Structures are given as C-alpha cells and as structure tokens.
DNA sequence: GTGGTCTAGACCACT
DNA sequence: GTGGTCTAGACCACT
C-alpha cells in the first residue's frame, strides 16, 4: 500500500489516511484480512506523528472497516466488501452521493461523462458482482 | 427552495446550506439567474445566525456558483450548469467521487445498485446532457 | 455538575468523565439542552489535560448524548431521555445488563436486594414515566 | 457451556470469556464445583490462543469465582452464589449498576421496561433468593 | 473564547 | 512489538 498525503489540503491528514486505506481496499491492494502497517511504522513512512495514524485507524475501526488488536495490530476485516445491511449507513451514503452528483451537474460536467467516469472507476475495482453486463 | 438542516450532523451548518443550494440548482428549483433569499431572511427561517448563512453564500461564491451584490443580494450565476473548463476543480471532483465509490465498494454495495442509483439521480436533474447542447 | 475522578482506577479518565456526565444527566443535574463546561475549563477544574476531556466529550457526542459546536461549546442534546428507537443500542444495553446481573447472582447478592437497589436507583432519577405503580 | 465470541467487539476476548463463564454459572449451566474446559481445549474450540483463555481464567480466579489447580485444572468455586461479604466488591458492583441504569435513563428506555427486563433476567437464574436460604 | 488538529514523548497493558 | 492513555503545547478555524 503506497499512500500519498497532501499536507496542504484542508482535509485533515487522518481523514486522508482513512480515504486512501478505503481506496486501497477497493482497489484490491489491501485484501480482506490483510495486515495494515503498525501505527508507528506508517507514521515514520509518512513522516507524521503516530498519533495521527492512530486516529485514522480508530476511525476505520468505528466504521467497521478494520479490526485492531493490541497485540497483532490492525487488519482489514475479513467480511469487508460484503453487504452489512446497515440501512442508516446506506441512506447516508446515498445522501452524500446525491450532493456530489448535484455538484457535478451544477458545474456543467456532462451527464454522459460523469456516468462514464463512475462506470469506469467502479469496474476498475476487482470483484465480479454487479459487473457490466454488455453495455446495458 | 425548502431547506432542512440536521443540527446533529457532523457536517457544519454552513456546509449543509451550501449542499442544499447546490442540490436545489441541480433539481431546477433554483434556476440560473434566480435570487437567493437574503442572509438575514434565511437565518430567521432556519433559526440560525445570519453569519452562518453568509459563510455558506461566500463558499458558493468562491466556488463560482452564485454571485453576491451588496445591494441586490445573492443570485445564482447565469452561466451555471455550463462547463467551466476548470481542470483543477474537475480533478478534485473526480478524486472525491473515487473515494465515495471506493467506500460503497468496501461497504459491499453491489456495483449494479450503485450505478443504477447514480444513473437515476443524474437523470432526475432536468436538462439534456449537462451543459448547453448548442455549445458542444 | 460536580465530578469526582479516581485517578488510580483501571477505568480510563475519559471513560469516567463520560460515565459521570451520563449520571449527572440521569440525576437531573444536567438538564436536556444545558451547557457543559468547556473542555479547557473542565480540564483545569479536574486538574487533567483538556485533551482528555475532549476525548470524553467526543465519546458522548458519538453516543448521541451531547452536541458539540465549535463556537458555543458542548450542550446536552435536547432530545436526550427520549426513546431513540435504536434497536442495536437497546440490544447492547440488555446484553451488558444481563452480564452485570449474572455477576451479582454469582457473587451471592440476594435477588431481592439487587431488585430493590435497582428500583431505588431508577426511581431516584427525576421524570415520571414508568414510575412505581404502587408496589406492583 | 456453549460460548460464542464476537471478535469485532470492543470488549477484549478475555473479558468476553470471563463474562460468558459468569453467565453460565448464573444460568446453572456450570454448577458450583464443576470443571471448566482446559485452557488449551477451550482455545482450540474458540480458535484463539490459549494464553487468552488463561488470562480470562486468571481474572475469574482473582474475582473469587473459580479455583485453578495446576494439576486438575479450573473448577467453579463450590461457595459461589453465596454472599462473600466483600463490601468493596459490593460497592463497586453498585457503582457500575448505577452507571448502566443512568445510561438507560438517558437513552430514554422507560423505567418500567428496564425494571421488567431486570426482574425477568434475575428470575431466569435458578435458585431461590441468591445465597443459601438456610444461611441467612 | 470555543473546539479541532497535529506534534512529541512518556508510560502502560497485552502478547 | 503492538496499540491505548495521558500530558503538554502549538497553531488553526469559526464566531
């Protein structure tokens, strides 16, 4: 997992780490069950304080994405990428997606381009289910 | 424009107002060139400080979505929903979209369902293919 | 709200603060909507670091018990003490209660005494609903 | 004794084992004097390290609930379910019960429901009134 | 004046 | 060797 941060971004570093880990899991770079680097190690690699990494991992744990063990460190939850049935989280995701799509529309991004970008990104994630049946 | 806030949300109030305005424009509730309520009026309607509304409007102005005139108040920019050609903003939008899609994938939402939701939402916004058809 | 900590306890300080705040709300010392002290102020009062208070407040916020505003500080949520309809949290509470009751039983505390202690404690919290209809 | 662990819980594994053993004793599944499975056997059954089981057993021993013999293994103490007269432990139990009840109140659980749940749970444990009736 | 973020380092628990 | 807690202090955003 190679992880690039933007220290000048308004997005807090711990949030960026959280986002990059989620993307690494979606991309298949981090498989379900895989080990994450230790908070101290990742802190050294990213040249940031390990407390900041800790905060990112704690966020991922609360989101049900990773498991943290005091001894063995952090691992991607084995049941990740499987439907959780958390209706509240689904609703929240859709609300955020709707806002993002509205922004694309308001900024004049052509609907066809947006849809194409999303289709491509989604299908770039490994794993068959819901794949592209022809061109639909 | 009917605007509902969630005071308990982690999303700051000003950000929620900004999001709802963007959605109202995408939905066609607020047409290009239309007047927004005055900051004081909206503050009263939402039972919040008008400074918070000002902050939301200022954010929308910096994003190139509305125009603010000290005298005539805030209006939706007439050229909204047309491609701005701001490559940096496009890149930023795609990065955020990618993170959101990765989150859907990691949470186990079926790709077909995600794509269907996005297609439906996008087509729910009035207007042909995003941007002036005679302009492309 | 007067708050006493046991610095030698195995229970982390932030957890103790969380517990004491919950008790203060149940006791009616902190009414729904009431202000909590600022993190810095409470830190000074308790002679602990304000970060530790922050952690306690963040926990209370995530539990839906308080609301935190960057400007105006922390307040008890106005809708506290009203059923939230969060079935998962109810189940979790019952599981913890069952464990605690099992411990009382195993330690030989007479059931009548346990029930009496719980009845008394519960009825010591102000607010009528579900009160003691006679002796049942 | 059938024992189910939640590896994703915030509660450490050893604490979960301790809790389940206490509940099994309260439920009468494990009688006073009964043998507990060996740490290695239980470790295999639960697919966890036997050291974690040892830690749970050691905690139960320190709580005066089981006895551990290097040769014959762990057994439920014969005098369990009888008043120990440990005032400190009683005070501690009441403090924890008070916090749990305060949480129920703050979360809006009706007092009558809480009392009913506790009464039912308590009466679900076999045995008269907690402790030896001839002894009081 | 409020909370939020980040750094830094100590000490602890758990293995 | 791992994460968790706590202290301490800086700087920032928001009002």
mmCIF file of N, CA, C and O in Angstrom, chain B residues 40-109:
data_model
loop_
_atom_site.group_PDB
_atom_site.id
_atom_site.type_symbol
_atom_site.label_atom_id
_atom_site.label_comp_id
_atom_site.label_asym_id
_atom_site.label_seq_id
_atom_site.Cartn_x
_atom_site.Cartn_y
_atom_site.Cartn_z
ATOM 1 N N UNK B 40 -30.216 37.382 6.043
ATOM 2 C CA UNK B 40 -30.985 37.606 7.272
ATOM 3 C C UNK B 40 -32.297 36.824 7.246
ATOM 4 O O UNK B 40 -32.707 36.224 8.233
ATOM 5 N N UNK B 41 -32.968 36.849 6.070
ATOM 6 C CA UNK B 41 -34.241 36.140 5.954
ATOM 7 C C UNK B 41 -34.038 34.635 6.163
ATOM 8 O O UNK B 41 -34.761 33.988 6.914
ATOM 9 N N UNK B 42 -33.033 34.093 5.480
ATOM 10 C CA UNK B 42 -32.785 32.655 5.588
ATOM 11 C C UNK B 42 -32.365 32.297 7.015
ATOM 12 O O UNK B 42 -32.752 31.249 7.539
ATOM 13 N N UNK B 43 -31.596 33.199 7.635
ATOM 14 C CA UNK B 43 -31.206 32.972 9.025
ATOM 15 C C UNK B 43 -32.429 32.846 9.918
ATOM 16 O O UNK B 43 -32.503 31.941 10.763
ATOM 17 N N UNK B 44 -33.399 33.752 9.717
ATOM 18 C CA UNK B 44 -34.635 33.696 10.503
ATOM 19 C C UNK B 44 -35.395 32.403 10.220
ATOM 20 O O UNK B 44 -35.815 31.684 11.130
ATOM 21 N N UNK B 45 -35.535 32.080 8.923
ATOM 22 C CA UNK B 45 -36.285 30.873 8.529
ATOM 23 C C UNK B 45 -35.693 29.606 9.148
ATOM 24 O O UNK B 45 -36.418 28.690 9.542
ATOM 25 N N UNK B 46 -34.355 29.560 9.183
ATOM 26 C CA UNK B 46 -33.691 28.351 9.668
ATOM 27 C C UNK B 46 -33.364 28.427 11.160
ATOM 28 O O UNK B 46 -32.818 27.484 11.727
ATOM 29 N N UNK B 47 -33.702 29.565 11.759
ATOM 30 C CA UNK B 47 -33.422 29.768 13.187
ATOM 31 C C UNK B 47 -31.933 29.635 13.495
ATOM 32 O O UNK B 47 -31.532 29.003 14.468
ATOM 33 N N UNK B 48 -31.116 30.198 12.618
ATOM 34 C CA UNK B 48 -29.669 30.208 12.852
ATOM 35 C C UNK B 48 -29.138 31.620 12.645
ATOM 36 O O UNK B 48 -29.833 32.492 12.136
ATOM 37 N N UNK B 49 -27.905 31.828 13.054
ATOM 38 C CA UNK B 49 -27.280 33.134 12.908
ATOM 39 C C UNK B 49 -27.054 33.467 11.433
ATOM 40 O O UNK B 49 -26.630 32.619 10.654
ATOM 41 N N UNK B 50 -27.319 34.733 11.057
ATOM 42 C CA UNK B 50 -27.186 35.068 9.630
ATOM 43 C C UNK B 50 -25.738 35.030 9.165
ATOM 44 O O UNK B 50 -25.461 34.915 7.972
ATOM 45 N N UNK B 51 -24.799 35.097 10.118
ATOM 46 C CA UNK B 51 -23.396 34.986 9.747
ATOM 47 C C UNK B 51 -23.094 33.611 9.149
ATOM 48 O O UNK B 51 -22.246 33.465 8.282
ATOM 49 N N UNK B 52 -23.792 32.611 9.688
ATOM 50 C CA UNK B 52 -23.593 31.247 9.183
ATOM 51 C C UNK B 52 -24.088 31.141 7.746
ATOM 52 O O UNK B 52 -23.459 30.503 6.896
ATOM 53 N N UNK B 53 -25.218 31.817 7.471
ATOM 54 C CA UNK B 53 -25.727 31.844 6.098
ATOM 55 C C UNK B 53 -24.734 32.567 5.193
ATOM 56 O O UNK B 53 -24.419 32.106 4.084
ATOM 57 N N UNK B 54 -24.202 33.691 5.693
ATOM 58 C CA UNK B 54 -23.205 34.450 4.927
ATOM 59 C C UNK B 54 -22.024 33.572 4.554
ATOM 60 O O UNK B 54 -21.514 33.627 3.431
ATOM 61 N N UNK B 55 -21.617 32.775 5.508
ATOM 62 C CA UNK B 55 -20.472 31.904 5.269
ATOM 63 C C UNK B 55 -20.772 30.900 4.151
ATOM 64 O O UNK B 55 -19.924 30.620 3.298
ATOM 65 N N UNK B 56 -21.976 30.359 4.184
ATOM 66 C CA UNK B 56 -22.384 29.406 3.143
ATOM 67 C C UNK B 56 -22.397 30.094 1.777
ATOM 68 O O UNK B 56 -21.897 29.556 0.787
ATOM 69 N N UNK B 57 -22.962 31.307 1.733
ATOM 70 C CA UNK B 57 -23.033 32.048 0.470
ATOM 71 C C UNK B 57 -21.634 32.374 -0.040
ATOM 72 O O UNK B 57 -21.370 32.318 -1.241
ATOM 73 N N UNK B 58 -20.749 32.728 0.876
ATOM 74 C CA UNK B 58 -19.396 33.073 0.476
ATOM 75 C C UNK B 58 -18.693 31.866 -0.138
ATOM 76 O O UNK B 58 -17.951 31.983 -1.116
ATOM 77 N N UNK B 59 -18.966 30.703 0.440
ATOM 78 C CA UNK B 59 -18.394 29.461 -0.093
ATOM 79 C C UNK B 59 -18.916 29.226 -1.509
ATOM 80 O O UNK B 59 -18.149 28.913 -2.430
ATOM 81 N N UNK B 60 -20.217 29.401 -1.683
ATOM 82 C CA UNK B 60 -20.830 29.212 -3.014
ATOM 83 C C UNK B 60 -20.252 30.217 -4.027
ATOM 84 O O UNK B 60 -20.042 29.886 -5.192
ATOM 85 N N UNK B 61 -19.995 31.439 -3.553
ATOM 86 C CA UNK B 61 -19.419 32.456 -4.419
ATOM 87 C C UNK B 61 -18.008 32.040 -4.856
ATOM 88 O O UNK B 61 -17.659 32.087 -6.036
ATOM 89 N N UNK B 62 -17.212 31.582 -3.885
ATOM 90 C CA UNK B 62 -15.848 31.168 -4.206
ATOM 91 C C UNK B 62 -15.834 29.961 -5.139
ATOM 92 O O UNK B 62 -14.887 29.753 -5.891
ATOM 93 N N UNK B 63 -16.890 29.169 -5.080
ATOM 94 C CA UNK B 63 -16.975 28.009 -5.971
ATOM 95 C C UNK B 63 -17.498 28.398 -7.355
ATOM 96 O O UNK B 63 -17.636 27.541 -8.228
ATOM 97 N N UNK B 64 -17.840 29.671 -7.522
ATOM 98 C CA UNK B 64 -18.320 30.130 -8.827
ATOM 99 C C UNK B 64 -19.764 29.753 -9.101
ATOM 100 O O UNK B 64 -20.195 29.695 -10.250
ATOM 101 N N UNK B 65 -20.528 29.492 -8.050
ATOM 102 C CA UNK B 65 -21.908 29.026 -8.237
ATOM 103 C C UNK B 65 -22.917 30.164 -8.090
ATOM 104 O O UNK B 65 -23.937 30.186 -8.767
ATOM 105 N N UNK B 66 -22.633 31.115 -7.210
ATOM 106 C CA UNK B 66 -23.523 32.269 -7.082
ATOM 107 C C UNK B 66 -22.709 33.561 -7.210
ATOM 108 O O UNK B 66 -21.470 33.539 -7.193
ATOM 109 N N UNK B 67 -23.444 34.670 -7.346
ATOM 110 C CA UNK B 67 -22.820 35.972 -7.399
ATOM 111 C C UNK B 67 -23.429 36.795 -6.260
ATOM 112 O O UNK B 67 -24.626 36.677 -5.997
ATOM 113 N N UNK B 68 -22.618 37.559 -5.563
ATOM 114 C CA UNK B 68 -23.143 38.339 -4.453
ATOM 115 C C UNK B 68 -22.965 39.821 -4.731
ATOM 116 O O UNK B 68 -21.867 40.279 -5.049
ATOM 117 N N UNK B 69 -24.069 40.554 -4.627
ATOM 118 C CA UNK B 69 -24.022 42.005 -4.819
ATOM 119 C C UNK B 69 -24.516 42.657 -3.538
ATOM 120 O O UNK B 69 -25.587 42.313 -3.026
ATOM 121 N N UNK B 70 -23.679 43.566 -3.022
ATOM 122 C CA UNK B 70 -24.005 44.192 -1.741
ATOM 123 C C UNK B 70 -25.427 44.765 -1.729
ATOM 124 O O UNK B 70 -26.114 44.770 -0.709
ATOM 125 N N UNK B 71 -25.839 45.240 -2.889
ATOM 126 C CA UNK B 71 -27.135 45.911 -2.970
ATOM 127 C C UNK B 71 -28.285 44.931 -3.266
ATOM 128 O O UNK B 71 -29.268 44.844 -2.522
ATOM 129 N N UNK B 72 -28.094 44.154 -4.350
ATOM 130 C CA UNK B 72 -29.219 43.326 -4.818
ATOM 131 C C UNK B 72 -29.217 41.916 -4.226
ATOM 132 O O UNK B 72 -30.093 41.106 -4.529
ATOM 133 N N UNK B 73 -28.220 41.619 -3.387
ATOM 134 C CA UNK B 73 -28.206 40.298 -2.761
ATOM 135 C C UNK B 73 -27.582 39.221 -3.629
ATOM 136 O O UNK B 73 -26.869 39.526 -4.596
ATOM 137 N N UNK B 74 -27.832 37.965 -3.271
ATOM 138 C CA UNK B 74 -27.200 36.838 -3.955
ATOM 139 C C UNK B 74 -28.089 36.283 -5.061
ATOM 140 O O UNK B 74 -29.299 36.162 -4.885
ATOM 141 N N UNK B 75 -27.468 35.973 -6.194
ATOM 142 C CA UNK B 75 -28.194 35.318 -7.298
ATOM 143 C C UNK B 75 -27.380 34.139 -7.818
ATOM 144 O O UNK B 75 -26.139 34.142 -7.750
ATOM 145 N N UNK B 76 -28.089 33.139 -8.336
ATOM 146 C CA UNK B 76 -27.412 32.018 -8.983
ATOM 147 C C UNK B 76 -26.746 32.549 -10.251
ATOM 148 O O UNK B 76 -27.380 33.296 -11.006
ATOM 149 N N UNK B 77 -25.492 32.201 -10.458
ATOM 150 C CA UNK B 77 -24.822 32.701 -11.651
ATOM 151 C C UNK B 77 -25.533 32.200 -12.902
ATOM 152 O O UNK B 77 -25.899 31.028 -12.991
ATOM 153 N N UNK B 78 -25.730 33.088 -13.874
ATOM 154 C CA UNK B 78 -26.460 32.708 -15.090
ATOM 155 C C UNK B 78 -25.743 31.609 -15.879
ATOM 156 O O UNK B 78 -26.386 30.830 -16.581
ATOM 157 N N UNK B 79 -24.415 31.544 -15.748
ATOM 158 C CA UNK B 79 -23.666 30.563 -16.546
ATOM 159 C C UNK B 79 -23.443 29.242 -15.811
ATOM 160 O O UNK B 79 -22.618 28.427 -16.207
ATOM 161 N N UNK B 80 -24.204 29.069 -14.737
ATOM 162 C CA UNK B 80 -24.091 27.814 -14.001
ATOM 163 C C UNK B 80 -24.638 26.683 -14.883
ATOM 164 O O UNK B 80 -25.384 26.948 -15.829
ATOM 165 N N UNK B 81 -24.245 25.463 -14.621
ATOM 166 C CA UNK B 81 -24.649 24.282 -15.419
ATOM 167 C C UNK B 81 -23.989 24.261 -16.791
ATOM 168 O O UNK B 81 -24.334 23.457 -17.633
ATOM 169 N N UNK B 82 -23.013 25.180 -16.989
ATOM 170 C CA UNK B 82 -22.248 25.120 -18.239
ATOM 171 C C UNK B 82 -20.802 24.838 -17.874
ATOM 172 O O UNK B 82 -20.310 25.305 -16.831
ATOM 173 N N UNK B 83 -20.114 24.065 -18.721
ATOM 174 C CA UNK B 83 -18.733 23.672 -18.403
ATOM 175 C C UNK B 83 -17.876 24.890 -18.102
ATOM 176 O O UNK B 83 -17.913 25.868 -18.846
ATOM 177 N N UNK B 84 -17.125 24.844 -17.017
ATOM 178 C CA UNK B 84 -16.315 25.995 -16.629
ATOM 179 C C UNK B 84 -14.899 25.865 -17.172
ATOM 180 O O UNK B 84 -14.153 26.832 -17.236
ATOM 181 N N UNK B 85 -14.538 24.624 -17.530
ATOM 182 C CA UNK B 85 -13.176 24.422 -18.008
ATOM 183 C C UNK B 85 -12.133 24.536 -16.915
ATOM 184 O O UNK B 85 -10.956 24.692 -17.175
ATOM 185 N N UNK B 86 -12.591 24.437 -15.656
ATOM 186 C CA UNK B 86 -11.643 24.489 -14.535
ATOM 187 C C UNK B 86 -11.116 23.072 -14.277
ATOM 188 O O UNK B 86 -11.716 22.294 -13.560
ATOM 189 N N UNK B 87 -9.981 22.772 -14.886
ATOM 190 C CA UNK B 87 -9.443 21.412 -14.812
ATOM 191 C C UNK B 87 -9.138 20.994 -13.378
ATOM 192 O O UNK B 87 -9.359 19.845 -12.990
ATOM 193 N N UNK B 88 -8.641 21.933 -12.578
ATOM 194 C CA UNK B 88 -8.316 21.614 -11.184
ATOM 195 C C UNK B 88 -9.552 21.181 -10.419
ATOM 196 O O UNK B 88 -9.524 20.193 -9.684
ATOM 197 N N UNK B 89 -10.656 21.898 -10.627
ATOM 198 C CA UNK B 89 -11.893 21.557 -9.937
ATOM 199 C C UNK B 89 -12.424 20.209 -10.415
ATOM 200 O O UNK B 89 -12.948 19.415 -9.626
ATOM 201 N N UNK B 90 -12.265 19.922 -11.715
ATOM 202 C CA UNK B 90 -12.699 18.625 -12.243
ATOM 203 C C UNK B 90 -11.917 17.491 -11.585
ATOM 204 O O UNK B 90 -12.485 16.477 -11.183
ATOM 205 N N UNK B 91 -10.608 17.671 -11.505
ATOM 206 C CA UNK B 91 -9.747 16.659 -10.888
ATOM 207 C C UNK B 91 -10.150 16.426 -9.440
ATOM 208 O O UNK B 91 -10.235 15.286 -8.981
ATOM 209 N N UNK B 92 -10.404 17.535 -8.748
ATOM 210 C CA UNK B 92 -10.793 17.442 -7.354
ATOM 211 C C UNK B 92 -12.125 16.704 -7.223
ATOM 212 O O UNK B 92 -12.279 15.846 -6.357
ATOM 213 N N UNK B 93 -13.070 17.002 -8.102
ATOM 214 C CA UNK B 93 -14.368 16.326 -8.059
ATOM 215 C C UNK B 93 -14.187 14.822 -8.271
ATOM 216 O O UNK B 93 -14.754 14.000 -7.543
ATOM 217 N N UNK B 94 -13.362 14.466 -9.238
ATOM 218 C CA UNK B 94 -13.139 13.044 -9.535
ATOM 219 C C UNK B 94 -12.483 12.318 -8.365
ATOM 220 O O UNK B 94 -12.803 11.165 -8.074
ATOM 221 N N UNK B 95 -11.569 13.008 -7.705
ATOM 222 C CA UNK B 95 -10.901 12.391 -6.557
ATOM 223 C C UNK B 95 -11.924 12.095 -5.457
ATOM 224 O O UNK B 95 -11.954 11.028 -4.863
ATOM 225 N N UNK B 96 -12.819 13.076 -5.222
ATOM 226 C CA UNK B 96 -13.839 12.854 -4.187
ATOM 227 C C UNK B 96 -14.825 11.763 -4.590
ATOM 228 O O UNK B 96 -15.253 10.957 -3.767
ATOM 229 N N UNK B 97 -15.162 11.744 -5.897
ATOM 230 C CA UNK B 97 -16.079 10.706 -6.386
ATOM 231 C C UNK B 97 -15.438 9.330 -6.232
ATOM 232 O O UNK B 97 -16.090 8.362 -5.808
ATOM 233 N N UNK B 98 -14.156 9.246 -6.527
ATOM 234 C CA UNK B 98 -13.455 7.966 -6.414
ATOM 235 C C UNK B 98 -13.477 7.455 -4.969
ATOM 236 O O UNK B 98 -13.717 6.275 -4.716
ATOM 237 N N UNK B 99 -13.242 8.357 -4.013
ATOM 238 C CA UNK B 99 -13.265 7.965 -2.603
ATOM 239 C C UNK B 99 -14.654 7.458 -2.212
ATOM 240 O O UNK B 99 -14.798 6.437 -1.539
ATOM 241 N N UNK B 100 -15.685 8.166 -2.690
ATOM 242 C CA UNK B 100 -17.057 7.778 -2.351
ATOM 243 C C UNK B 100 -17.411 6.414 -2.953
ATOM 244 O O UNK B 100 -18.068 5.582 -2.306
ATOM 245 N N UNK B 101 -16.962 6.169 -4.187
ATOM 246 C CA UNK B 101 -17.239 4.884 -4.832
ATOM 247 C C UNK B 101 -16.473 3.761 -4.143
ATOM 248 O O UNK B 101 -16.995 2.652 -3.969
ATOM 249 N N UNK B 102 -15.237 4.062 -3.737
ATOM 250 C CA UNK B 102 -14.447 3.056 -3.017
ATOM 251 C C UNK B 102 -15.159 2.675 -1.726
ATOM 252 O O UNK B 102 -15.227 1.504 -1.351
ATOM 253 N N UNK B 103 -15.725 3.683 -1.062
ATOM 254 C CA UNK B 103 -16.435 3.409 0.186
ATOM 255 C C UNK B 103 -17.644 2.503 -0.066
ATOM 256 O O UNK B 103 -17.908 1.580 0.704
ATOM 257 N N UNK B 104 -18.372 2.776 -1.163
ATOM 258 C CA UNK B 104 -19.522 1.930 -1.500
ATOM 259 C C UNK B 104 -19.066 0.496 -1.727
ATOM 260 O O UNK B 104 -19.682 -0.462 -1.244
ATOM 261 N N UNK B 105 -17.964 0.341 -2.459
ATOM 262 C CA UNK B 105 -17.440 -0.984 -2.765
ATOM 263 C C UNK B 105 -17.035 -1.721 -1.488
ATOM 264 O O UNK B 105 -17.382 -2.892 -1.285
ATOM 265 N N UNK B 106 -16.321 -1.009 -0.615
ATOM 266 C CA UNK B 106 -15.839 -1.626 0.625
ATOM 267 C C UNK B 106 -17.013 -1.991 1.531
ATOM 268 O O UNK B 106 -16.990 -2.994 2.241
ATOM 269 N N UNK B 107 -18.081 -1.188 1.485
ATOM 270 C CA UNK B 107 -19.252 -1.484 2.307
ATOM 271 C C UNK B 107 -20.131 -2.567 1.688
ATOM 272 O O UNK B 107 -21.159 -2.928 2.255
ATOM 273 N N UNK B 108 -19.732 -3.062 0.522
ATOM 274 C CA UNK B 108 -20.449 -4.190 -0.063
ATOM 275 C C UNK B 108 -21.685 -3.821 -0.860
ATOM 276 O O UNK B 108 -22.507 -4.688 -1.160
ATOM 277 N N UNK B 109 -21.845 -2.550 -1.202
ATOM 278 C CA UNK B 109 -22.984 -2.180 -2.045
ATOM 279 C C UNK B 109 -22.737 -2.751 -3.444
ATOM 280 O O UNK B 109 -21.669 -2.529 -4.018
#
